[in-house]
Amino acid sequence: MTENRRVIKAVIPAAGLGTRFLPATKAMPKEMLPVVDQPAIQYVVAEASKAGLTDVLMITGRSKRALEDHFDRVPSMEATLEAKGDTEKLRRVQEATDLGEIHYIRQRDPKGLGHAVLCAKQHVGNEAFAVLLGDDLIDERDELLSIMIDVQEKTGGSVIAVMEVEPEQISAYGCADVSAVDGEGYVKVNGLVEKPAVEDAPSNLAVIGRYVLHPRVFEILEETQPGRGGEIQLTDALETLAAADGPGSGVHAVVFRGRRYDTGDKLSYLQAIISLACEREDLGPDLLPWLKDFVAGR
Ligand code: G1P
């Protein structure tokens, strides 16, 4: 394995308990909640696949078997659809299995995002890799991951994605203090803080759920003490890497200005479904006028 080969591995943490969506998530992983007609997680795996990340490692936990089933083949269902000549449904069923090679590992203790990423250490080895958080969906028409991979290759360190948010929203995110890099479209990260109070936030640049990391992050994570919420935070490990010297140090950020949908809480989840459904050719033309009437009638 060489360190400078193009990023091909993606890690998708999916061990969260989904308590915000109880009781829907009592017996079903939150990643399987449908966004229009496909589980949220499938958008994320499809995004990874589109960026050339064909080796996906999902970090799962208890009651997550439905995830494995979803990305597996269902020969009997496929045979029935084929016999009926329902090629469109067959295509949609097979789509999920054609996205790449998916591996699973369990995070035994829910010790936070940093700990979940550390569970990928052995699978990833000594290569740069991507991390995609399942709560964030990036519109497929807007490029982000492939740009981040290019920046990682150019800078040799780690790369995060940030987005401008209203200052009062910053406490829901990791927050980055950045400075411009001459002649480049990306910025240098000077510091990071996980979910700061509004008055302590160094900027209104929120960390969004896409990372391309140098494997040195694993060493740092092993030493990272529990931070906000008593959890081992990826943000804290990246803060350490940003200030470190030597190979694999340094963090840069790509400022994303495209469309992001958050499925992490009930309100934003509903907004994500409505936004995506309105864009769909098969649903938008009927949904949008209905929505307008519905809103006008309230
Ligand atoms: C995680 C990260 C946070 C980041 C966010 C993006 O938080 O810890 O830094 O801003 O994802 O969605 P979570 O939303 O899992 O609490």
PDB file of C-alpha atoms and ligand atoms in Angstrom:
ATOM      1  CA  MET A   1       0.000   0.000   0.000  1.00  0.00           C
ATOM      2  CA  THR A   2       1.360   3.386  -0.852  1.00  0.00           C
ATOM      3  CA  GLU A   3       0.392   6.499   0.995  1.00  0.00           C
ATOM      4  CA  ASN A   4      -0.054   8.617  -2.083  1.00  0.00           C
ATOM      5  CA  ARG A   5      -2.521   6.514  -3.997  1.00  0.00           C
ATOM      6  CA  ARG A   6      -5.878   8.182  -4.597  1.00  0.00           C
ATOM      7  CA  VAL A   7      -8.344   7.872  -1.742  1.00  0.00           C
ATOM      8  CA  ILE A   8     -10.531   4.795  -2.215  1.00  0.00           C
ATOM      9  CA  LYS A   9     -11.868   3.982   1.224  1.00  0.00           C
ATOM     10  CA  ALA A  10     -14.882   5.567   2.863  1.00  0.00           C
ATOM     11  CA  VAL A  11     -15.892   5.183   6.475  1.00  0.00           C
ATOM     12  CA  ILE A  12     -19.527   5.761   7.388  1.00  0.00           C
ATOM     13  CA  PRO A  13     -20.282   5.905  11.109  1.00  0.00           C
ATOM     14  CA  ALA A  14     -23.763   4.447  11.627  1.00  0.00           C
ATOM     15  CA  ALA A  15     -23.818   3.328  15.240  1.00  0.00           C
ATOM     16  CA  GLY A  16     -25.897   6.180  16.668  1.00  0.00           C
ATOM     17  CA  LEU A  17     -29.028   5.221  18.572  1.00  0.00           C
ATOM     18  CA  GLY A  18     -31.309   7.641  16.743  1.00  0.00           C
ATOM     19  CA  THR A  19     -33.086   8.679  19.929  1.00  0.00           C
ATOM     20  CA  ARG A  20     -34.365  11.852  18.258  1.00  0.00           C
ATOM     21  CA  PHE A  21     -36.606   9.702  16.100  1.00  0.00           C
ATOM     22  CA  LEU A  22     -38.070   7.411  18.731  1.00  0.00           C
ATOM     23  CA  PRO A  23     -40.294   5.465  18.542  1.00  0.00           C
ATOM     24  CA  ALA A  24     -39.609   5.100  14.777  1.00  0.00           C
ATOM     25  CA  THR A  25     -36.076   3.974  15.581  1.00  0.00           C
ATOM     26  CA  LYS A  26     -36.953   1.564  18.362  1.00  0.00           C
ATOM     27  CA  ALA A  27     -36.364  -1.491  16.174  1.00  0.00           C
ATOM     28  CA  MET A  28     -34.947   0.130  13.049  1.00  0.00           C
ATOM     29  CA  PRO A  29     -31.669   1.997  12.479  1.00  0.00           C
ATOM     30  CA  LYS A  30     -32.192   5.712  11.900  1.00  0.00           C
ATOM     31  CA  GLU A  31     -30.068   5.406   8.753  1.00  0.00           C
ATOM     32  CA  MET A  32     -32.893   3.346   7.234  1.00  0.00           C
ATOM     33  CA  LEU A  33     -35.493   6.110   7.589  1.00  0.00           C
ATOM     34  CA  PRO A  34     -36.737   6.826   4.077  1.00  0.00           C
ATOM     35  CA  VAL A  35     -35.922  10.106   2.421  1.00  0.00           C
ATOM     36  CA  VAL A  36     -38.627  10.156  -0.274  1.00  0.00           C
ATOM     37  CA  ASP A  37     -38.297   6.499  -1.321  1.00  0.00           C
ATOM     38  CA  GLN A  38     -34.812   5.436  -0.412  1.00  0.00           C
ATOM     39  CA  PRO A  39     -33.133   5.087   2.975  1.00  0.00           C
ATOM     40  CA  ALA A  40     -31.012   8.080   3.983  1.00  0.00           C
ATOM     41  CA  ILE A  41     -27.892   5.920   4.094  1.00  0.00           C
ATOM     42  CA  GLN A  42     -28.210   4.978   0.429  1.00  0.00           C
ATOM     43  CA  TYR A  43     -27.764   8.606  -0.656  1.00  0.00           C
ATOM     44  CA  VAL A  44     -24.531   8.692   1.326  1.00  0.00           C
ATOM     45  CA  VAL A  45     -23.159   5.424  -0.058  1.00  0.00           C
ATOM     46  CA  ALA A  46     -24.110   6.577  -3.569  1.00  0.00           C
ATOM     47  CA  GLU A  47     -22.214   9.838  -3.009  1.00  0.00           C
ATOM     48  CA  ALA A  48     -19.127   7.907  -1.913  1.00  0.00           C
ATOM     49  CA  SER A  49     -19.387   5.604  -4.905  1.00  0.00           C
ATOM     50  CA  LYS A  50     -19.721   8.560  -7.297  1.00  0.00           C
ATOM     51  CA  ALA A  51     -16.488  10.028  -5.880  1.00  0.00           C
ATOM     52  CA  GLY A  52     -14.697   6.749  -6.666  1.00  0.00           C
ATOM     53  CA  LEU A  53     -14.770   5.443  -3.093  1.00  0.00           C
ATOM     54  CA  THR A  54     -15.554   1.833  -3.827  1.00  0.00           C
ATOM     55  CA  ASP A  55     -14.527   0.375  -0.489  1.00  0.00           C
ATOM     56  CA  VAL A  56     -16.995   1.392   2.190  1.00  0.00           C
ATOM     57  CA  LEU A  57     -16.699   0.517   5.856  1.00  0.00           C
ATOM     58  CA  MET A  58     -19.806   1.045   7.933  1.00  0.00           C
ATOM     59  CA  ILE A  59     -19.354   1.380  11.649  1.00  0.00           C
ATOM     60  CA  THR A  60     -22.521  -0.101  13.060  1.00  0.00           C
ATOM     61  CA  GLY A  61     -23.879  -1.164  16.407  1.00  0.00           C
ATOM     62  CA  ARG A  62     -26.754  -3.143  17.824  1.00  0.00           C
ATOM     63  CA  SER A  63     -30.024  -3.468  15.829  1.00  0.00           C
ATOM     64  CA  LYS A  64     -28.300  -2.420  12.638  1.00  0.00           C
ATOM     65  CA  ARG A  65     -28.790  -5.639  10.681  1.00  0.00           C
ATOM     66  CA  ALA A  66     -31.279  -3.949   8.355  1.00  0.00           C
ATOM     67  CA  LEU A  67     -28.374  -1.926   6.976  1.00  0.00           C
ATOM     68  CA  GLU A  68     -26.554  -5.055   5.876  1.00  0.00           C
ATOM     69  CA  ASP A  69     -29.740  -6.495   4.410  1.00  0.00           C
ATOM     70  CA  HIS A  70     -30.401  -3.320   2.471  1.00  0.00           C
ATOM     71  CA  PHE A  71     -27.092  -3.433   0.629  1.00  0.00           C
ATOM     72  CA  ASP A  72     -27.323  -7.169  -0.007  1.00  0.00           C
ATOM     73  CA  ARG A  73     -29.031  -8.917  -2.917  1.00  0.00           C
ATOM     74  CA  VAL A  74     -32.546 -10.319  -2.582  1.00  0.00           C
ATOM     75  CA  PRO A  75     -32.601 -13.014  -5.304  1.00  0.00           C
ATOM     76  CA  SER A  76     -36.236 -14.022  -4.754  1.00  0.00           C
ATOM     77  CA  MET A  77     -37.497 -10.443  -5.006  1.00  0.00           C
ATOM     78  CA  GLU A  78     -35.303  -9.773  -8.036  1.00  0.00           C
ATOM     79  CA  ALA A  79     -36.593 -12.957  -9.747  1.00  0.00           C
ATOM     80  CA  THR A  80     -40.216 -11.942  -9.107  1.00  0.00           C
ATOM     81  CA  LEU A  81     -39.689  -8.465 -10.524  1.00  0.00           C
ATOM     82  CA  GLU A  82     -37.871  -9.900 -13.519  1.00  0.00           C
ATOM     83  CA  ALA A  83     -40.650 -12.416 -14.184  1.00  0.00           C
ATOM     84  CA  LYS A  84     -43.177  -9.562 -14.063  1.00  0.00           C
ATOM     85  CA  GLY A  85     -41.055  -7.538 -16.451  1.00  0.00           C
ATOM     86  CA  ASP A  86     -40.932  -4.696 -13.916  1.00  0.00           C
ATOM     87  CA  THR A  87     -37.507  -3.506 -15.003  1.00  0.00           C
ATOM     88  CA  GLU A  88     -37.717  -0.095 -13.365  1.00  0.00           C
ATOM     89  CA  LYS A  89     -38.359  -1.539  -9.892  1.00  0.00           C
ATOM     90  CA  LEU A  90     -35.729  -4.205 -10.512  1.00  0.00           C
ATOM     91  CA  ARG A  91     -33.219  -1.499 -11.363  1.00  0.00           C
ATOM     92  CA  ARG A  92     -34.046   0.394  -8.185  1.00  0.00           C
ATOM     93  CA  VAL A  93     -33.723  -2.726  -6.046  1.00  0.00           C
ATOM     94  CA  GLN A  94     -30.375  -3.599  -7.589  1.00  0.00           C
ATOM     95  CA  GLU A  95     -29.054  -0.047  -7.328  1.00  0.00           C
ATOM     96  CA  ALA A  96     -28.237  -0.460  -3.650  1.00  0.00           C
ATOM     97  CA  THR A  97     -26.180  -3.588  -4.246  1.00  0.00           C
ATOM     98  CA  ASP A  98     -24.179  -2.120  -7.092  1.00  0.00           C
ATOM     99  CA  LEU A  99     -22.615   0.740  -5.150  1.00  0.00           C
ATOM    100  CA  GLY A 100     -19.389  -0.968  -4.184  1.00  0.00           C
ATOM    101  CA  GLU A 101     -17.907  -3.313  -1.669  1.00  0.00           C
ATOM    102  CA  ILE A 102     -19.407  -2.682   1.772  1.00  0.00           C
ATOM    103  CA  HIS A 103     -17.814  -3.918   4.986  1.00  0.00           C
ATOM    104  CA  TYR A 104     -19.231  -3.724   8.469  1.00  0.00           C
ATOM    105  CA  ILE A 105     -17.677  -3.461  11.867  1.00  0.00           C
ATOM    106  CA  ARG A 106     -19.360  -2.862  15.188  1.00  0.00           C
ATOM    107  CA  GLN A 107     -18.537  -0.045  17.545  1.00  0.00           C
ATOM    108  CA  ARG A 108     -19.073  -1.872  20.791  1.00  0.00           C
ATOM    109  CA  ASP A 109     -19.249   1.162  23.062  1.00  0.00           C
ATOM    110  CA  PRO A 110     -20.961   4.368  21.993  1.00  0.00           C
ATOM    111  CA  LYS A 111     -18.031   6.601  22.922  1.00  0.00           C
ATOM    112  CA  GLY A 112     -18.499   9.232  20.254  1.00  0.00           C
ATOM    113  CA  LEU A 113     -17.702  10.035  16.639  1.00  0.00           C
ATOM    114  CA  GLY A 114     -13.934  10.075  17.206  1.00  0.00           C
ATOM    115  CA  HIS A 115     -14.120   6.612  18.718  1.00  0.00           C
ATOM    116  CA  ALA A 116     -16.270   5.371  15.816  1.00  0.00           C
ATOM    117  CA  VAL A 117     -13.648   6.580  13.336  1.00  0.00           C
ATOM    118  CA  LEU A 118     -10.916   4.908  15.388  1.00  0.00           C
ATOM    119  CA  CYS A 119     -12.765   1.590  14.921  1.00  0.00           C
ATOM    120  CA  ALA A 120     -11.822   1.871  11.217  1.00  0.00           C
ATOM    121  CA  LYS A 121      -8.081   1.918  11.912  1.00  0.00           C
ATOM    122  CA  GLN A 122      -7.308  -1.651  10.935  1.00  0.00           C
ATOM    123  CA  HIS A 123      -9.490  -1.649   7.832  1.00  0.00           C
ATOM    124  CA  VAL A 124      -8.128   1.666   6.563  1.00  0.00           C
ATOM    125  CA  GLY A 125      -4.431   1.023   7.219  1.00  0.00           C
ATOM    126  CA  ASN A 126      -1.924   3.661   6.226  1.00  0.00           C
ATOM    127  CA  GLU A 127      -3.937   5.482   3.568  1.00  0.00           C
ATOM    128  CA  ALA A 128      -5.872   8.712   3.429  1.00  0.00           C
ATOM    129  CA  PHE A 129      -9.595   7.965   3.673  1.00  0.00           C
ATOM    130  CA  ALA A 130     -12.951   9.701   3.630  1.00  0.00           C
ATOM    131  CA  VAL A 131     -15.511   9.887   6.419  1.00  0.00           C
ATOM    132  CA  LEU A 132     -19.149  10.577   5.537  1.00  0.00           C
ATOM    133  CA  LEU A 133     -21.714  11.252   8.238  1.00  0.00           C
ATOM    134  CA  GLY A 134     -25.112   9.816   7.443  1.00  0.00           C
ATOM    135  CA  ASP A 135     -27.136  12.746   8.782  1.00  0.00           C
ATOM    136  CA  ASP A 136     -25.802  15.072   6.111  1.00  0.00           C
ATOM    137  CA  LEU A 137     -26.956  14.620   2.535  1.00  0.00           C
ATOM    138  CA  ILE A 138     -25.148  16.536  -0.191  1.00  0.00           C
ATOM    139  CA  ASP A 139     -27.109  17.182  -3.359  1.00  0.00           C
ATOM    140  CA  GLU A 140     -25.767  14.927  -6.100  1.00  0.00           C
ATOM    141  CA  ARG A 141     -25.587  17.896  -8.473  1.00  0.00           C
ATOM    142  CA  ASP A 142     -23.097  19.686  -6.213  1.00  0.00           C
ATOM    143  CA  GLU A 143     -19.520  18.502  -6.087  1.00  0.00           C
ATOM    144  CA  LEU A 144     -17.784  18.281  -2.730  1.00  0.00           C
ATOM    145  CA  LEU A 145     -16.067  14.993  -1.941  1.00  0.00           C
ATOM    146  CA  SER A 146     -13.981  14.824  -5.108  1.00  0.00           C
ATOM    147  CA  ILE A 147     -12.800  18.411  -4.512  1.00  0.00           C
ATOM    148  CA  MET A 148     -11.829  17.466  -0.945  1.00  0.00           C
ATOM    149  CA  ILE A 149      -9.894  14.444  -2.225  1.00  0.00           C
ATOM    150  CA  ASP A 150      -7.960  16.703  -4.623  1.00  0.00           C
ATOM    151  CA  VAL A 151      -7.163  19.120  -1.781  1.00  0.00           C
ATOM    152  CA  GLN A 152      -5.992  16.243   0.423  1.00  0.00           C
ATOM    153  CA  GLU A 153      -3.674  15.045  -2.315  1.00  0.00           C
ATOM    154  CA  LYS A 154      -2.302  18.525  -2.797  1.00  0.00           C
ATOM    155  CA  THR A 155      -1.807  19.422   0.863  1.00  0.00           C
ATOM    156  CA  GLY A 156      -0.974  15.967   2.227  1.00  0.00           C
ATOM    157  CA  GLY A 157      -2.810  16.564   5.515  1.00  0.00           C
ATOM    158  CA  SER A 158      -6.481  16.276   6.397  1.00  0.00           C
ATOM    159  CA  VAL A 159      -9.410  18.106   4.849  1.00  0.00           C
ATOM    160  CA  ILE A 160     -12.770  19.096   6.287  1.00  0.00           C
ATOM    161  CA  ALA A 161     -15.818  20.721   4.707  1.00  0.00           C
ATOM    162  CA  VAL A 162     -17.357  23.833   6.211  1.00  0.00           C
ATOM    163  CA  MET A 163     -20.427  25.831   5.430  1.00  0.00           C
ATOM    164  CA  GLU A 164     -21.537  29.288   6.499  1.00  0.00           C
ATOM    165  CA  VAL A 165     -24.475  29.184   8.911  1.00  0.00           C
ATOM    166  CA  GLU A 166     -26.437  31.833  10.766  1.00  0.00           C
ATOM    167  CA  PRO A 167     -24.291  32.761  13.791  1.00  0.00           C
ATOM    168  CA  GLU A 168     -26.973  31.563  16.232  1.00  0.00           C
ATOM    169  CA  GLN A 169     -26.905  28.072  14.662  1.00  0.00           C
ATOM    170  CA  ILE A 170     -23.204  27.449  15.200  1.00  0.00           C
ATOM    171  CA  SER A 171     -23.670  25.696  18.560  1.00  0.00           C
ATOM    172  CA  ALA A 172     -25.105  22.679  16.727  1.00  0.00           C
ATOM    173  CA  TYR A 173     -21.820  22.111  14.870  1.00  0.00           C
ATOM    174  CA  GLY A 174     -18.080  21.932  15.031  1.00  0.00           C
ATOM    175  CA  CYS A 175     -16.787  25.429  14.295  1.00  0.00           C
ATOM    176  CA  ALA A 176     -13.616  26.308  12.361  1.00  0.00           C
ATOM    177  CA  ASP A 177     -11.265  29.247  12.627  1.00  0.00           C
ATOM    178  CA  VAL A 178      -9.689  29.569   9.167  1.00  0.00           C
ATOM    179  CA  SER A 179      -7.433  31.779   7.098  1.00  0.00           C
ATOM    180  CA  ALA A 180      -7.129  32.193   3.338  1.00  0.00           C
ATOM    181  CA  VAL A 181      -4.487  30.343   1.327  1.00  0.00           C
ATOM    182  CA  ASP A 182      -3.063  32.541  -1.446  1.00  0.00           C
ATOM    183  CA  GLY A 183      -4.343  31.619  -4.877  1.00  0.00           C
ATOM    184  CA  GLU A 184      -6.279  28.555  -3.693  1.00  0.00           C
ATOM    185  CA  GLY A 185      -9.964  27.757  -3.403  1.00  0.00           C
ATOM    186  CA  TYR A 186      -9.514  26.143  -0.002  1.00  0.00           C
ATOM    187  CA  VAL A 187      -8.620  27.637   3.368  1.00  0.00           C
ATOM    188  CA  LYS A 188      -6.263  26.699   6.197  1.00  0.00           C
ATOM    189  CA  VAL A 189      -7.763  25.605   9.501  1.00  0.00           C
ATOM    190  CA  ASN A 190      -6.117  27.313  12.473  1.00  0.00           C
ATOM    191  CA  GLY A 191      -8.399  25.890  15.124  1.00  0.00           C
ATOM    192  CA  LEU A 192     -11.578  23.909  15.685  1.00  0.00           C
ATOM    193  CA  VAL A 193     -14.063  23.798  18.503  1.00  0.00           C
ATOM    194  CA  GLU A 194     -16.926  21.337  18.927  1.00  0.00           C
ATOM    195  CA  LYS A 195     -20.337  22.956  19.404  1.00  0.00           C
ATOM    196  CA  PRO A 196     -19.220  26.229  20.982  1.00  0.00           C
ATOM    197  CA  ALA A 197     -21.579  28.634  22.724  1.00  0.00           C
ATOM    198  CA  VAL A 198     -22.613  31.350  20.243  1.00  0.00           C
ATOM    199  CA  GLU A 199     -20.536  33.984  22.080  1.00  0.00           C
ATOM    200  CA  ASP A 200     -17.405  31.795  22.036  1.00  0.00           C
ATOM    201  CA  ALA A 201     -17.573  30.738  18.370  1.00  0.00           C
ATOM    202  CA  PRO A 202     -14.505  31.860  16.398  1.00  0.00           C
ATOM    203  CA  SER A 203     -16.552  32.094  13.163  1.00  0.00           C
ATOM    204  CA  ASN A 204     -19.840  31.144  11.556  1.00  0.00           C
ATOM    205  CA  LEU A 205     -18.184  28.322   9.576  1.00  0.00           C
ATOM    206  CA  ALA A 206     -19.822  25.047  10.558  1.00  0.00           C
ATOM    207  CA  VAL A 207     -18.115  21.706  10.031  1.00  0.00           C
ATOM    208  CA  ILE A 208     -20.345  19.512   7.864  1.00  0.00           C
ATOM    209  CA  GLY A 209     -20.247  15.736   7.742  1.00  0.00           C
ATOM    210  CA  ARG A 210     -17.568  15.115   5.108  1.00  0.00           C
ATOM    211  CA  TYR A 211     -13.895  14.590   5.923  1.00  0.00           C
ATOM    212  CA  VAL A 212     -10.853  13.338   4.014  1.00  0.00           C
ATOM    213  CA  LEU A 213      -8.330  12.354   6.638  1.00  0.00           C
ATOM    214  CA  HIS A 214      -4.691  11.454   6.818  1.00  0.00           C
ATOM    215  CA  PRO A 215      -4.235   8.131   8.687  1.00  0.00           C
ATOM    216  CA  ARG A 216      -2.208   9.963  11.319  1.00  0.00           C
ATOM    217  CA  VAL A 217      -5.593  10.885  12.771  1.00  0.00           C
ATOM    218  CA  PHE A 218      -5.767   7.371  14.276  1.00  0.00           C
ATOM    219  CA  GLU A 219      -2.681   7.985  16.450  1.00  0.00           C
ATOM    220  CA  ILE A 220      -4.175  11.248  17.611  1.00  0.00           C
ATOM    221  CA  LEU A 221      -7.586   9.701  18.299  1.00  0.00           C
ATOM    222  CA  GLU A 222      -5.972   7.060  20.478  1.00  0.00           C
ATOM    223  CA  GLU A 223      -4.715   9.855  22.717  1.00  0.00           C
ATOM    224  CA  THR A 224      -7.791  12.096  22.525  1.00  0.00           C
ATOM    225  CA  GLN A 225      -9.594  12.457  25.836  1.00  0.00           C
ATOM    226  CA  PRO A 226     -13.388  12.640  26.023  1.00  0.00           C
ATOM    227  CA  GLY A 227     -14.538  16.150  25.185  1.00  0.00           C
ATOM    228  CA  ARG A 228     -17.945  17.701  24.705  1.00  0.00           C
ATOM    229  CA  GLY A 229     -20.736  15.466  25.986  1.00  0.00           C
ATOM    230  CA  GLY A 230     -18.141  13.119  27.515  1.00  0.00           C
ATOM    231  CA  GLU A 231     -17.475  11.713  24.023  1.00  0.00           C
ATOM    232  CA  ILE A 232     -14.267  11.282  22.044  1.00  0.00           C
ATOM    233  CA  GLN A 233     -14.709  13.991  19.441  1.00  0.00           C
ATOM    234  CA  LEU A 234     -13.305  13.855  15.916  1.00  0.00           C
ATOM    235  CA  THR A 235     -13.258  17.655  16.018  1.00  0.00           C
ATOM    236  CA  ASP A 236     -10.822  17.582  18.972  1.00  0.00           C
ATOM    237  CA  ALA A 237      -8.469  15.190  17.165  1.00  0.00           C
ATOM    238  CA  LEU A 238      -8.519  17.468  14.100  1.00  0.00           C
ATOM    239  CA  GLU A 239      -7.798  20.472  16.298  1.00  0.00           C
ATOM    240  CA  THR A 240      -4.667  18.623  17.487  1.00  0.00           C
ATOM    241  CA  LEU A 241      -3.695  17.700  13.906  1.00  0.00           C
ATOM    242  CA  ALA A 242      -4.149  21.306  12.768  1.00  0.00           C
ATOM    243  CA  ALA A 243      -1.532  22.421  15.286  1.00  0.00           C
ATOM    244  CA  ALA A 244       0.834  19.458  14.832  1.00  0.00           C
ATOM    245  CA  ASP A 245       4.068  19.355  12.815  1.00  0.00           C
ATOM    246  CA  GLY A 246       5.543  16.724  10.551  1.00  0.00           C
ATOM    247  CA  PRO A 247       4.095  14.258   8.054  1.00  0.00           C
ATOM    248  CA  GLY A 248       0.316  14.073   7.922  1.00  0.00           C
ATOM    249  CA  SER A 249      -0.205  17.206   9.986  1.00  0.00           C
ATOM    250  CA  GLY A 250      -2.238  20.233   8.990  1.00  0.00           C
ATOM    251  CA  VAL A 251      -5.938  20.610   8.267  1.00  0.00           C
ATOM    252  CA  HIS A 252      -7.482  22.499   5.368  1.00  0.00           C
ATOM    253  CA  ALA A 253     -11.120  23.190   4.640  1.00  0.00           C
ATOM    254  CA  VAL A 254     -13.248  23.368   1.531  1.00  0.00           C
ATOM    255  CA  VAL A 255     -16.036  25.920   1.887  1.00  0.00           C
ATOM    256  CA  PHE A 256     -19.167  24.274   0.527  1.00  0.00           C
ATOM    257  CA  ARG A 257     -21.775  26.573  -1.016  1.00  0.00           C
ATOM    258  CA  GLY A 258     -24.033  23.912  -2.508  1.00  0.00           C
ATOM    259  CA  ARG A 259     -27.178  22.201  -1.321  1.00  0.00           C
ATOM    260  CA  ARG A 260     -26.983  20.225   1.931  1.00  0.00           C
ATOM    261  CA  TYR A 261     -29.891  18.475   3.576  1.00  0.00           C
ATOM    262  CA  ASP A 262     -29.781  17.570   7.230  1.00  0.00           C
ATOM    263  CA  THR A 263     -31.694  14.459   8.271  1.00  0.00           C
ATOM    264  CA  GLY A 264     -30.452  14.530  11.865  1.00  0.00           C
ATOM    265  CA  ASP A 265     -33.552  15.914  13.569  1.00  0.00           C
ATOM    266  CA  LYS A 266     -37.253  15.792  12.875  1.00  0.00           C
ATOM    267  CA  LEU A 267     -37.748  19.262  11.452  1.00  0.00           C
ATOM    268  CA  SER A 268     -34.731  19.215   9.129  1.00  0.00           C
ATOM    269  CA  TYR A 269     -35.563  15.633   8.128  1.00  0.00           C
ATOM    270  CA  LEU A 270     -39.029  16.744   6.958  1.00  0.00           C
ATOM    271  CA  GLN A 271     -37.488  19.722   5.158  1.00  0.00           C
ATOM    272  CA  ALA A 272     -34.987  17.388   3.434  1.00  0.00           C
ATOM    273  CA  ILE A 273     -37.782  15.122   2.206  1.00  0.00           C
ATOM    274  CA  ILE A 274     -39.858  18.019   0.903  1.00  0.00           C
ATOM    275  CA  SER A 275     -36.871  19.686  -0.798  1.00  0.00           C
ATOM    276  CA  LEU A 276     -35.742  16.484  -2.492  1.00  0.00           C
ATOM    277  CA  ALA A 277     -39.261  15.423  -3.485  1.00  0.00           C
ATOM    278  CA  CYS A 278     -39.915  18.842  -5.036  1.00  0.00           C
ATOM    279  CA  GLU A 279     -36.812  18.370  -7.215  1.00  0.00           C
ATOM    280  CA  ARG A 280     -37.923  14.948  -8.447  1.00  0.00           C
ATOM    281  CA  GLU A 281     -39.409  14.762 -11.931  1.00  0.00           C
ATOM    282  CA  ASP A 282     -41.938  12.128 -10.882  1.00  0.00           C
ATOM    283  CA  LEU A 283     -43.153  13.978  -7.768  1.00  0.00           C
ATOM    284  CA  GLY A 284     -42.239  17.671  -7.969  1.00  0.00           C
ATOM    285  CA  PRO A 285     -44.809  18.745 -10.601  1.00  0.00           C
ATOM    286  CA  ASP A 286     -47.682  17.486  -8.411  1.00  0.00           C
ATOM    287  CA  LEU A 287     -46.189  18.149  -4.989  1.00  0.00           C
ATOM    288  CA  LEU A 288     -45.172  21.760  -5.483  1.00  0.00           C
ATOM    289  CA  PRO A 289     -48.604  23.166  -6.495  1.00  0.00           C
ATOM    290  CA  TRP A 290     -50.191  21.108  -3.694  1.00  0.00           C
ATOM    291  CA  LEU A 291     -47.717  22.548  -1.194  1.00  0.00           C
ATOM    292  CA  LYS A 292     -48.460  26.084  -2.344  1.00  0.00           C
ATOM    293  CA  ASP A 293     -52.219  25.542  -1.923  1.00  0.00           C
ATOM    294  CA  PHE A 294     -51.667  23.849   1.413  1.00  0.00           C
ATOM    295  CA  VAL A 295     -49.595  26.726   2.733  1.00  0.00           C
ATOM    296  CA  ALA A 296     -51.965  29.366   1.296  1.00  0.00           C
ATOM    297  CA  GLY A 297     -54.868  27.672   3.057  1.00  0.00           C
ATOM    298  CA  ARG A 298     -53.258  27.809   6.528  1.00  0.00           C
TER     299      ARG A 298
HETATM  300  C1  G1P B   1     -20.997  15.892  14.178  1.00  0.00           C
HETATM  301  C2  G1P B   1     -19.650  16.563  14.468  1.00  0.00           C
HETATM  302  C3  G1P B   1     -19.767  18.071  14.299  1.00  0.00           C
HETATM  303  C4  G1P B   1     -20.292  18.392  12.913  1.00  0.00           C
HETATM  304  C5  G1P B   1     -21.624  17.647  12.649  1.00  0.00           C
HETATM  305  C6  G1P B   1     -22.041  17.816  11.189  1.00  0.00           C
HETATM  306  O1  G1P B   1     -21.900  16.280  15.186  1.00  0.00           O
HETATM  307  O2  G1P B   1     -19.232  16.234  15.767  1.00  0.00           O
HETATM  308  O3  G1P B   1     -18.515  18.675  14.481  1.00  0.00           O
HETATM  309  O4  G1P B   1     -20.491  19.781  12.795  1.00  0.00           O
HETATM  310  O5  G1P B   1     -21.496  16.248  12.902  1.00  0.00           O
HETATM  311  O6  G1P B   1     -23.291  17.247  10.926  1.00  0.00           O
HETATM  312  P1  G1P B   1     -23.324  15.539  15.423  1.00  0.00           P
HETATM  313  O7  G1P B   1     -24.282  16.209  14.483  1.00  0.00           O
HETATM  314  O8  G1P B   1     -23.120  14.094  15.111  1.00  0.00           O
HETATM  315  O9  G1P B   1     -23.662  15.795  16.858  1.00  0.00           O
END
